[in-house]
Amino acid sequence: MDTIVTRFPPSPSGYLHIGGARTALFNWLYAKKTKGKFVLRIEDTDEARSTEESVTAILESLEWLGIDWDEGPYFQTQRYDIYNKHIEQMVATGHAYYCDCTPSEVTAMREQAKACGKNPQYNGKCRNRNLPKADNTVVRLKTPDTGVTLVEDVVKGNTAFQNAEIDDFIIQRSNGVAMYNLAVVVDDLTMGINTIIRGDDHLVNTPKQILIYRALGADLPVFGHVPMVLGADKARLSKRHGAMSVGEYQKMGFLPDAMINYLVRLGWSHGDQEFFERADLIEKFDLEHLGRSASMFDADKLIALNAKHIQSKSPGELGNHLLFHLSALGIEAQNDAFTQGVIQTLQARSKTLVEMAQAAVFYYSDFIVYDEKAASKFLLPETCGMMTQAANAIEALSDYTQENLEIVFQQIMEDTGLGFGKIAHPLRVAITGTTVSPGIFEMLLALGREKTILRIRKAVAFIQERA
Ligand code: GLU
């Protein structure tokens, strides 16, 4: 088997959406799995709708997902000469021809065909006129009038299209610009693409593209058309179902690995396995298990997977992702031992990185604003003695370890007769400003001795000021 070459050809008229990301992922995984090549191509010939910002947004989202490309990005708008060379070749070999029919003539032909109960289409008038190229000529592909064009598809099986329903369609406009289907085929051919996985909304283009391959005397690639992603109401996924762009999911605190794990399961399966690490996916991905029926996007499932991926990573791996979200909260941190310690205390309790960042704020911000309810319940004058004792004892410790912190607590319990909670609750409010936090010891350790002592003393001062 030749080297597998796949591609992702987004049209840059918006962000990278969930469906596009899934298509990119399938092609990328297949290339990785087979040690093949993955090509990125920007289909920007619709110049009115294509924007630089979209290109940037799409590339950034692919990078964030960890979907890298071996070649490209190519831009179709820089390749008109290549398309035209192929069009000229098709005219020279008699597979295409110039046509000077005006739009109103073509409309009349369509209406006439309709009136006779036939498909409304161009009637082939210029097919054998051998017209030369002129300012007002388009180029049309000579398509067969009878028989079928068979689309062999590794996902959907075979679909036969009646050739009678495909007219001699235009492959180059009169202004010399190649049409979409022609550009796609010439690109796929010249880029050596031999495997095309795409959404089944493109299936209607495939017979036309096959006819172009034939006219160019080229072998067909392997096609696989995957069903669209649906919303919970079984309608095609769209904005009204919630966030559509990959960038939004990044902002909502999803990990790229969770995202690709979720996306791949929207249309591909490996037994009943749900959780996949990236390397695991590359090893197991295949075309045989791409599903024929549409999958529904389920945000709760994505969140559950995200929580699992957060738990399965090391704090170091999560560090840079968390920094992005801390930064959104105005905290500029480093992926250092401190941040990794912080992550360790929050990893098991965070479903998203946004949740984690919010829960981490108190570690970084020394100017705690005490939650009013928490303060009036726990930061009471009678706790000052206990808290001062705790601060002094922690200051005097030879080593700042969990074992030693436990001894400090034990000692205070013995000296004051207070239960564990009566010590831990006020300290928690002193340290975090609230009553919710990771376990007291792991939190104190992650925060570090100096900050711990400072915050306890600050709380004592706060209580004394209020008294
Ligand atoms: N540019 C098309 C799109 O963004 C993809 C075309 C193809 O995969 O052949 O939907």
Short mmCIF file of C-alpha atoms and ligand atoms in Angstrom, two decimals:
data_model
loop_
_atom_site.label_atom_id
_atom_site.label_comp_id
_atom_site.label_asym_id
_atom_site.label_seq_id
_atom_site.Cartn_x
_atom_site.Cartn_y
_atom_site.Cartn_z
CA MET A 1 0.00 0.00 0.00
CA ASP A 2 1.23 3.49 -0.85
CA THR A 3 1.76 6.00 1.91
CA ILE A 4 -1.62 7.25 3.10
CA VAL A 5 -2.07 10.95 2.41
CA THR A 6 -5.11 12.64 3.96
CA ARG A 7 -6.18 16.26 4.10
CA PHE A 8 -8.29 18.83 5.85
CA PRO A 9 -9.53 21.63 3.61
CA PRO A 10 -11.50 24.18 5.66
CA SER A 11 -13.21 27.15 4.05
CA PRO A 12 -12.10 30.16 6.10
CA SER A 13 -15.46 31.85 6.52
CA GLY A 14 -15.63 31.42 10.29
CA TYR A 15 -14.05 29.67 13.25
CA LEU A 16 -13.20 25.95 13.38
CA HIS A 17 -16.48 24.34 14.36
CA ILE A 18 -17.13 21.04 16.08
CA GLY A 19 -17.97 19.19 12.86
CA GLY A 20 -14.89 20.49 11.06
CA ALA A 21 -12.65 19.62 13.98
CA ARG A 22 -14.00 16.08 13.96
CA THR A 23 -13.30 15.72 10.22
CA ALA A 24 -9.79 17.10 10.71
CA LEU A 25 -9.27 14.68 13.57
CA PHE A 26 -10.38 11.59 11.62
CA ASN A 27 -8.00 12.47 8.77
CA TRP A 28 -5.15 13.36 11.11
CA LEU A 29 -5.57 10.17 13.15
CA TYR A 30 -5.62 8.02 10.06
CA ALA A 31 -2.45 9.64 8.74
CA LYS A 32 -0.74 9.26 12.12
CA LYS A 33 -1.89 5.70 12.54
CA THR A 34 -0.56 4.66 9.14
CA LYS A 35 2.58 6.84 9.39
CA GLY A 36 1.23 8.71 6.41
CA LYS A 37 0.90 12.42 5.72
CA PHE A 38 -1.75 14.98 6.66
CA VAL A 39 -2.11 18.02 4.42
CA LEU A 40 -3.79 21.30 5.35
CA ARG A 41 -5.40 23.33 2.61
CA ILE A 42 -7.34 26.55 2.93
CA GLU A 43 -10.26 26.67 0.48
CA ASP A 44 -10.48 30.43 0.18
CA THR A 45 -11.78 30.84 -3.37
CA ASP A 46 -14.99 32.38 -2.05
CA GLU A 47 -13.14 35.62 -1.57
CA ALA A 48 -16.18 37.54 -0.35
CA ARG A 49 -16.61 35.22 2.65
CA SER A 50 -13.01 34.24 3.35
CA THR A 51 -11.10 36.23 5.95
CA GLU A 52 -7.58 36.32 7.36
CA GLU A 53 -9.02 36.19 10.88
CA SER A 54 -10.80 32.93 10.09
CA VAL A 55 -7.59 31.41 8.77
CA THR A 56 -5.81 32.44 11.97
CA ALA A 57 -8.65 31.17 14.18
CA ILE A 58 -8.74 27.81 12.38
CA LEU A 59 -4.98 27.32 12.57
CA GLU A 60 -4.94 28.29 16.26
CA SER A 61 -7.74 25.86 17.08
CA LEU A 62 -5.99 23.03 15.22
CA GLU A 63 -2.78 23.81 17.07
CA TRP A 64 -4.62 23.88 20.38
CA LEU A 65 -6.16 20.49 19.61
CA GLY A 66 -2.69 19.20 18.82
CA ILE A 67 -3.63 18.42 15.22
CA ASP A 68 -0.45 19.21 13.32
CA TRP A 69 0.04 19.03 9.59
CA ASP A 70 2.89 17.67 7.50
CA GLU A 71 2.27 19.93 4.53
CA GLY A 72 0.62 23.27 3.97
CA PRO A 73 -1.28 25.29 4.62
CA TYR A 74 -1.84 25.66 0.91
CA PHE A 75 -4.18 28.41 -0.23
CA GLN A 76 -6.43 27.81 -3.22
CA THR A 77 -6.31 31.47 -4.22
CA GLN A 78 -2.58 31.01 -4.90
CA ARG A 79 -3.17 28.05 -7.18
CA TYR A 80 -5.34 29.36 -10.03
CA ASP A 81 -2.51 28.78 -12.54
CA ILE A 82 -2.37 25.10 -11.61
CA TYR A 83 -6.14 24.73 -12.01
CA ASN A 84 -6.05 26.47 -15.38
CA LYS A 85 -3.27 24.23 -16.65
CA HIS A 86 -5.42 21.21 -15.88
CA ILE A 87 -8.47 22.79 -17.46
CA GLU A 88 -6.52 23.45 -20.66
CA GLN A 89 -5.35 19.85 -20.64
CA MET A 90 -8.96 18.67 -20.35
CA VAL A 91 -10.02 20.85 -23.26
CA ALA A 92 -7.05 19.61 -25.32
CA THR A 93 -7.96 15.97 -24.68
CA GLY A 94 -11.61 16.59 -25.56
CA HIS A 95 -12.94 16.08 -22.03
CA ALA A 96 -14.03 19.68 -21.67
CA TYR A 97 -15.08 22.48 -23.98
CA TYR A 98 -15.68 26.21 -24.24
CA CYS A 99 -19.26 27.37 -24.14
CA ASP A 100 -20.59 30.83 -24.92
CA CYS A 101 -24.21 30.32 -23.94
CA THR A 102 -25.51 33.28 -21.99
CA PRO A 103 -27.08 32.82 -18.58
CA SER A 104 -30.51 33.59 -20.02
CA GLU A 105 -30.03 30.96 -22.73
CA VAL A 106 -29.12 28.40 -20.07
CA THR A 107 -32.16 29.39 -18.02
CA ALA A 108 -34.34 28.89 -21.09
CA MET A 109 -32.82 25.44 -21.67
CA ARG A 110 -33.55 24.49 -18.10
CA GLU A 111 -37.12 25.60 -18.36
CA GLN A 112 -37.62 23.79 -21.59
CA ALA A 113 -36.24 20.57 -20.10
CA LYS A 114 -38.54 21.00 -17.12
CA ALA A 115 -41.52 21.49 -19.41
CA CYS A 116 -40.70 18.14 -21.07
CA GLY A 117 -40.55 16.45 -17.66
CA LYS A 118 -36.74 16.22 -17.74
CA ASN A 119 -34.12 17.46 -15.28
CA PRO A 120 -33.64 21.20 -15.59
CA GLN A 121 -30.12 21.31 -16.95
CA TYR A 122 -27.76 22.62 -19.59
CA ASN A 123 -28.48 20.79 -22.86
CA GLY A 124 -24.95 20.38 -24.22
CA LYS A 125 -25.40 22.89 -27.01
CA CYS A 126 -21.70 23.81 -27.28
CA ARG A 127 -20.36 20.33 -26.78
CA ASN A 128 -19.36 19.77 -30.36
CA ARG A 129 -18.99 23.36 -31.53
CA ASN A 130 -15.25 23.43 -30.91
CA LEU A 131 -15.42 27.05 -29.82
CA PRO A 132 -12.16 28.82 -29.11
CA LYS A 133 -11.51 30.47 -25.76
CA ALA A 134 -12.98 33.98 -25.60
CA ASP A 135 -13.84 36.62 -23.00
CA ASN A 136 -17.39 35.33 -22.73
CA THR A 137 -16.71 31.58 -22.66
CA VAL A 138 -16.92 29.27 -19.69
CA VAL A 139 -15.40 25.79 -19.70
CA ARG A 140 -17.76 22.85 -19.26
CA LEU A 141 -16.93 19.24 -18.52
CA LYS A 142 -18.21 16.72 -21.06
CA THR A 143 -20.13 14.30 -18.85
CA PRO A 144 -21.67 10.96 -19.85
CA ASP A 145 -25.39 11.07 -20.70
CA THR A 146 -26.19 7.54 -19.66
CA GLY A 147 -25.14 5.01 -17.09
CA VAL A 148 -24.23 5.67 -13.49
CA THR A 149 -21.32 7.11 -11.57
CA LEU A 150 -20.67 4.93 -8.59
CA VAL A 151 -19.34 6.44 -5.41
CA GLU A 152 -17.60 3.71 -3.47
CA ASP A 153 -17.46 4.79 0.10
CA VAL A 154 -15.72 3.10 3.03
CA VAL A 155 -18.31 4.44 5.45
CA LYS A 156 -21.58 4.53 3.56
CA GLY A 157 -21.07 1.72 1.11
CA ASN A 158 -21.84 2.35 -2.57
CA THR A 159 -24.09 5.06 -3.90
CA ALA A 160 -24.97 5.17 -7.60
CA PHE A 161 -25.69 8.53 -9.22
CA GLN A 162 -27.50 8.61 -12.58
CA ASN A 163 -25.30 10.35 -15.13
CA ALA A 164 -28.41 11.70 -16.83
CA GLU A 165 -28.85 13.88 -13.79
CA ILE A 166 -25.43 15.42 -14.06
CA ASP A 167 -25.20 18.01 -16.82
CA ASP A 168 -22.06 19.36 -18.47
CA PHE A 169 -21.26 21.50 -15.47
CA ILE A 170 -18.99 24.52 -15.52
CA ILE A 171 -15.41 24.00 -14.35
CA GLN A 172 -14.12 27.47 -15.20
CA ARG A 173 -16.01 30.76 -15.19
CA SER A 174 -15.71 33.25 -18.05
CA ASN A 175 -13.43 35.39 -15.89
CA GLY A 176 -10.92 32.52 -15.92
CA VAL A 177 -11.52 31.42 -12.33
CA ALA A 178 -11.79 27.69 -11.69
CA MET A 179 -14.94 26.34 -10.05
CA TYR A 180 -14.97 24.68 -6.66
CA ASN A 181 -15.18 20.99 -7.65
CA LEU A 182 -12.40 21.38 -10.19
CA ALA A 183 -10.12 23.10 -7.69
CA VAL A 184 -10.76 20.40 -5.09
CA VAL A 185 -9.93 17.55 -7.47
CA VAL A 186 -6.82 19.22 -8.93
CA ASP A 187 -5.62 19.97 -5.41
CA ASP A 188 -6.27 16.48 -4.14
CA LEU A 189 -4.50 15.03 -7.20
CA THR A 190 -1.48 17.29 -7.19
CA MET A 191 -1.11 17.00 -3.41
CA GLY A 192 -1.12 13.22 -3.68
CA ILE A 193 -4.22 12.84 -1.50
CA ASN A 194 -5.37 9.22 -1.63
CA THR A 195 -7.83 9.12 1.27
CA ILE A 196 -10.66 11.61 1.74
CA ILE A 197 -12.79 11.51 4.88
CA ARG A 198 -15.37 14.30 4.95
CA GLY A 199 -18.87 15.15 6.01
CA ASP A 200 -21.70 13.56 4.04
CA ASP A 201 -22.94 17.03 3.13
CA HIS A 202 -20.24 16.78 0.44
CA LEU A 203 -21.50 13.51 -1.01
CA VAL A 204 -23.47 15.40 -3.68
CA ASN A 205 -20.18 16.77 -5.02
CA THR A 206 -18.46 13.42 -5.18
CA PRO A 207 -19.90 12.07 -8.49
CA LYS A 208 -18.95 15.33 -10.21
CA GLN A 209 -15.49 15.10 -8.72
CA ILE A 210 -15.17 11.49 -9.86
CA LEU A 211 -16.01 12.58 -13.41
CA ILE A 212 -13.24 15.17 -13.21
CA TYR A 213 -10.75 12.53 -12.00
CA ARG A 214 -11.72 10.37 -14.97
CA ALA A 215 -11.37 13.26 -17.40
CA LEU A 216 -7.88 13.82 -16.04
CA GLY A 217 -7.10 10.11 -16.43
CA ALA A 218 -6.38 9.84 -12.70
CA ASP A 219 -7.00 7.12 -10.12
CA LEU A 220 -9.69 7.77 -7.55
CA PRO A 221 -8.87 8.28 -3.90
CA VAL A 222 -10.61 6.31 -1.16
CA PHE A 223 -13.73 8.20 -0.10
CA GLY A 224 -15.46 8.07 3.27
CA HIS A 225 -18.41 10.33 4.00
CA VAL A 226 -19.25 10.58 7.68
CA PRO A 227 -22.70 11.49 8.95
CA MET A 228 -23.22 14.95 10.37
CA VAL A 229 -23.12 15.65 14.09
CA LEU A 230 -26.60 16.28 15.49
CA GLY A 231 -27.90 18.21 18.48
CA ALA A 232 -29.98 16.54 21.21
CA ASP A 233 -33.13 17.30 19.17
CA LYS A 234 -31.68 15.31 16.24
CA ALA A 235 -31.36 18.42 14.10
CA ARG A 236 -28.00 19.16 12.53
CA LEU A 237 -25.73 20.71 15.15
CA SER A 238 -25.87 24.48 14.99
CA LYS A 239 -25.43 27.59 17.09
CA ARG A 240 -28.75 27.22 18.80
CA HIS A 241 -27.51 23.98 20.39
CA GLY A 242 -24.81 25.96 22.22
CA ALA A 243 -21.16 26.60 21.61
CA MET A 244 -20.04 25.59 18.13
CA SER A 245 -16.46 26.70 17.87
CA VAL A 246 -13.45 24.85 19.19
CA GLY A 247 -12.15 28.17 20.55
CA GLU A 248 -15.21 28.48 22.79
CA TYR A 249 -14.54 25.05 24.25
CA GLN A 250 -10.99 26.10 24.98
CA LYS A 251 -12.34 29.13 26.87
CA MET A 252 -14.85 26.97 28.75
CA GLY A 253 -11.97 24.99 30.24
CA PHE A 254 -11.79 21.82 28.22
CA LEU A 255 -8.52 20.01 27.66
CA PRO A 256 -7.53 19.36 24.05
CA ASP A 257 -7.13 15.66 24.84
CA ALA A 258 -10.66 15.51 26.26
CA MET A 259 -11.94 17.36 23.23
CA ILE A 260 -10.36 14.97 20.74
CA ASN A 261 -11.46 11.99 22.81
CA TYR A 262 -15.01 13.31 22.71
CA LEU A 263 -14.93 14.26 19.03
CA VAL A 264 -13.60 10.93 17.86
CA ARG A 265 -16.40 9.13 19.66
CA LEU A 266 -18.89 11.17 17.62
CA GLY A 267 -18.72 8.71 14.78
CA TRP A 268 -16.03 6.18 15.60
CA SER A 269 -15.95 3.35 18.11
CA HIS A 270 -13.62 0.78 19.52
CA GLY A 271 -15.79 -1.74 21.31
CA ASP A 272 -17.38 0.10 24.19
CA GLN A 273 -14.25 1.97 25.20
CA GLU A 274 -15.03 5.62 26.00
CA PHE A 275 -11.81 6.98 27.45
CA PHE A 276 -8.83 7.30 25.11
CA GLU A 277 -5.47 8.90 25.57
CA ARG A 278 -4.08 10.50 22.42
CA ALA A 279 -1.51 7.75 21.79
CA ASP A 280 -4.17 5.13 22.34
CA LEU A 281 -6.35 6.76 19.67
CA ILE A 282 -3.52 6.86 17.17
CA GLU A 283 -2.89 3.18 17.76
CA LYS A 284 -6.51 2.08 17.54
CA PHE A 285 -8.10 4.40 14.99
CA ASP A 286 -9.32 2.80 11.76
CA LEU A 287 -11.76 3.54 8.98
CA GLU A 288 -13.66 0.27 9.45
CA HIS A 289 -15.27 1.50 12.64
CA LEU A 290 -16.47 4.86 11.41
CA GLY A 291 -20.22 4.69 12.01
CA ARG A 292 -22.97 5.08 9.45
CA SER A 293 -25.46 6.70 11.74
CA ALA A 294 -25.28 10.24 13.00
CA SER A 295 -24.13 10.91 16.54
CA MET A 296 -25.62 13.39 18.95
CA PHE A 297 -23.56 16.01 20.67
CA ASP A 298 -23.90 15.61 24.41
CA ALA A 299 -22.28 18.36 26.48
CA ASP A 300 -22.62 16.40 29.76
CA LYS A 301 -20.63 13.54 28.31
CA LEU A 302 -17.92 15.94 27.20
CA ILE A 303 -17.73 17.42 30.72
CA ALA A 304 -17.48 13.95 32.29
CA LEU A 305 -14.66 13.01 29.90
CA ASN A 306 -12.91 16.29 30.61
CA ALA A 307 -12.95 15.55 34.34
CA LYS A 308 -11.38 12.15 33.65
CA HIS A 309 -8.68 13.62 31.46
CA ILE A 310 -7.91 16.27 34.08
CA GLN A 311 -7.49 13.50 36.63
CA SER A 312 -5.32 11.35 34.41
CA LYS A 313 -2.73 14.03 33.63
CA SER A 314 0.27 15.02 35.68
CA PRO A 315 0.21 18.51 37.26
CA GLY A 316 3.08 19.47 34.94
CA GLU A 317 1.02 18.56 31.88
CA LEU A 318 -1.92 20.58 33.16
CA GLY A 319 0.18 23.59 34.16
CA ASN A 320 0.22 25.53 30.90
CA HIS A 321 -3.46 24.90 30.31
CA LEU A 322 -4.30 26.24 33.75
CA LEU A 323 -2.13 29.34 33.21
CA PHE A 324 -4.34 30.30 30.26
CA HIS A 325 -7.40 30.30 32.50
CA LEU A 326 -5.65 31.96 35.44
CA SER A 327 -4.58 34.69 33.08
CA ALA A 328 -8.22 35.20 32.09
CA LEU A 329 -8.84 35.85 35.80
CA GLY A 330 -6.01 38.38 35.92
CA ILE A 331 -3.46 36.08 37.51
CA GLU A 332 -0.10 35.77 35.80
CA ALA A 333 1.53 32.60 37.11
CA GLN A 334 4.24 30.18 36.02
CA ASN A 335 4.05 26.46 35.39
CA ASP A 336 6.41 25.94 38.34
CA ALA A 337 6.52 23.76 41.44
CA PHE A 338 4.08 26.09 43.22
CA THR A 339 1.44 25.91 40.46
CA GLN A 340 1.90 22.16 40.15
CA GLY A 341 1.36 21.82 43.89
CA VAL A 342 -1.80 23.89 43.56
CA ILE A 343 -3.02 21.67 40.73
CA GLN A 344 -2.43 18.56 42.78
CA THR A 345 -4.92 19.79 45.37
CA LEU A 346 -7.60 20.62 42.77
CA GLN A 347 -7.22 17.96 40.10
CA ALA A 348 -9.67 15.48 41.58
CA ARG A 349 -12.32 18.15 42.20
CA SER A 350 -12.35 20.06 38.90
CA LYS A 351 -14.49 19.15 35.93
CA THR A 352 -13.10 21.98 33.84
CA LEU A 353 -9.99 24.13 33.88
CA VAL A 354 -12.19 27.17 34.46
CA GLU A 355 -13.44 25.56 37.66
CA MET A 356 -9.87 24.74 38.58
CA ALA A 357 -8.67 28.28 37.92
CA GLN A 358 -11.49 29.77 39.98
CA ALA A 359 -10.74 27.41 42.83
CA ALA A 360 -7.03 28.27 42.57
CA VAL A 361 -7.39 32.02 42.85
CA PHE A 362 -6.92 32.09 46.63
CA TYR A 363 -3.50 30.48 46.33
CA TYR A 364 -2.21 33.35 44.23
CA SER A 365 -4.02 36.30 45.67
CA ASP A 366 -2.66 37.48 49.03
CA PHE A 367 -5.35 40.06 49.54
CA ILE A 368 -8.15 37.81 50.59
CA VAL A 369 -11.56 39.32 50.88
CA TYR A 370 -13.31 37.19 53.46
CA ASP A 371 -16.70 35.87 52.54
CA GLU A 372 -19.01 37.74 54.91
CA LYS A 373 -20.97 34.70 56.05
CA ALA A 374 -17.85 32.59 56.52
CA ALA A 375 -16.13 35.37 58.48
CA SER A 376 -19.04 36.00 60.82
CA LYS A 377 -19.38 32.30 61.50
CA PHE A 378 -15.73 31.31 61.92
CA LEU A 379 -13.48 34.34 62.35
CA LEU A 380 -14.53 34.97 65.95
CA PRO A 381 -12.57 36.56 68.82
CA GLU A 382 -12.37 33.22 70.63
CA THR A 383 -10.42 31.70 67.72
CA CYS A 384 -7.59 34.22 67.93
CA GLY A 385 -5.66 32.29 70.59
CA MET A 386 -5.88 29.03 68.69
CA MET A 387 -4.88 30.67 65.41
CA THR A 388 -1.92 32.47 66.94
CA GLN A 389 -0.78 29.20 68.47
CA ALA A 390 -1.08 27.54 65.06
CA ALA A 391 0.91 30.28 63.33
CA ASN A 392 3.65 30.15 65.97
CA ALA A 393 3.87 26.37 65.90
CA ILE A 394 4.04 26.27 62.11
CA GLU A 395 6.76 28.92 62.19
CA ALA A 396 8.77 26.80 64.62
CA LEU A 397 8.56 23.55 62.64
CA SER A 398 11.86 22.15 61.47
CA ASP A 399 10.24 20.77 58.32
CA TYR A 400 7.00 21.90 56.72
CA THR A 401 5.46 18.49 56.07
CA GLN A 402 2.03 16.95 56.38
CA GLU A 403 3.23 14.82 59.27
CA ASN A 404 4.41 17.85 61.21
CA LEU A 405 1.24 19.82 60.44
CA GLU A 406 -0.78 16.94 61.83
CA ILE A 407 1.32 17.09 65.02
CA VAL A 408 0.62 20.84 65.29
CA PHE A 409 -3.12 20.22 65.03
CA GLN A 410 -2.91 17.39 67.55
CA GLN A 411 -1.11 19.61 70.01
CA ILE A 412 -3.66 22.42 69.67
CA MET A 413 -6.51 19.93 70.13
CA GLU A 414 -4.88 18.69 73.33
CA ASP A 415 -4.11 22.16 74.64
CA THR A 416 -7.48 23.73 73.88
CA GLY A 417 -9.83 20.77 74.01
CA LEU A 418 -11.21 21.85 70.63
CA GLY A 419 -12.29 19.27 68.05
CA PHE A 420 -10.51 19.04 64.66
CA GLY A 421 -13.25 20.97 62.86
CA LYS A 422 -13.14 23.85 65.32
CA ILE A 423 -9.51 24.34 64.30
CA ALA A 424 -9.71 23.51 60.60
CA HIS A 425 -12.77 25.65 59.77
CA PRO A 426 -11.45 29.00 61.01
CA LEU A 427 -8.04 28.27 59.48
CA ARG A 428 -9.66 27.47 56.17
CA VAL A 429 -11.48 30.81 56.18
CA ALA A 430 -8.26 32.56 57.18
CA ILE A 431 -6.40 31.00 54.28
CA THR A 432 -9.03 31.02 51.52
CA GLY A 433 -11.59 33.59 52.60
CA THR A 434 -14.31 30.95 52.18
CA THR A 435 -15.51 27.69 53.69
CA VAL A 436 -14.77 25.60 50.61
CA SER A 437 -11.31 24.35 49.78
CA PRO A 438 -9.24 21.25 49.22
CA GLY A 439 -8.28 19.20 52.28
CA ILE A 440 -6.71 21.43 54.92
CA PHE A 441 -3.28 19.77 55.05
CA GLU A 442 -2.76 19.45 51.31
CA MET A 443 -3.88 23.03 50.93
CA LEU A 444 -1.51 24.36 53.60
CA LEU A 445 1.34 22.44 52.03
CA ALA A 446 0.60 23.71 48.52
CA LEU A 447 0.32 27.28 49.74
CA GLY A 448 3.68 27.09 51.49
CA ARG A 449 4.73 27.93 55.01
CA GLU A 450 5.31 31.66 54.60
CA LYS A 451 1.96 32.47 53.06
CA THR A 452 0.19 30.22 55.52
CA ILE A 453 1.62 32.03 58.52
CA LEU A 454 1.02 35.44 56.95
CA ARG A 455 -2.61 34.70 56.24
CA ILE A 456 -3.32 33.29 59.70
CA ARG A 457 -1.80 36.40 61.29
CA LYS A 458 -3.74 38.64 58.93
CA ALA A 459 -6.98 36.93 59.95
CA VAL A 460 -6.15 37.41 63.63
CA ALA A 461 -5.56 41.11 62.96
CA PHE A 462 -8.84 41.28 61.06
CA ILE A 463 -10.74 39.74 63.99
CA GLN A 464 -9.08 42.08 66.46
CA GLU A 465 -9.92 45.11 64.34
CA ARG A 466 -13.53 44.04 64.13
CA ALA A 467 -13.87 43.25 67.82
N1 GLU B 1 -13.99 23.20 2.07
C1 GLU B 1 -14.98 22.25 2.40
C2 GLU B 1 -15.58 22.58 3.73
O1 GLU B 1 -15.03 23.37 4.48
C3 GLU B 1 -14.43 20.84 2.45
C4 GLU B 1 -14.38 20.20 1.11
C5 GLU B 1 -13.92 18.76 1.06
O2 GLU B 1 -13.66 18.15 2.12
O3 GLU B 1 -13.80 18.23 -0.02
O4 GLU B 1 -16.63 22.08 4.07
#
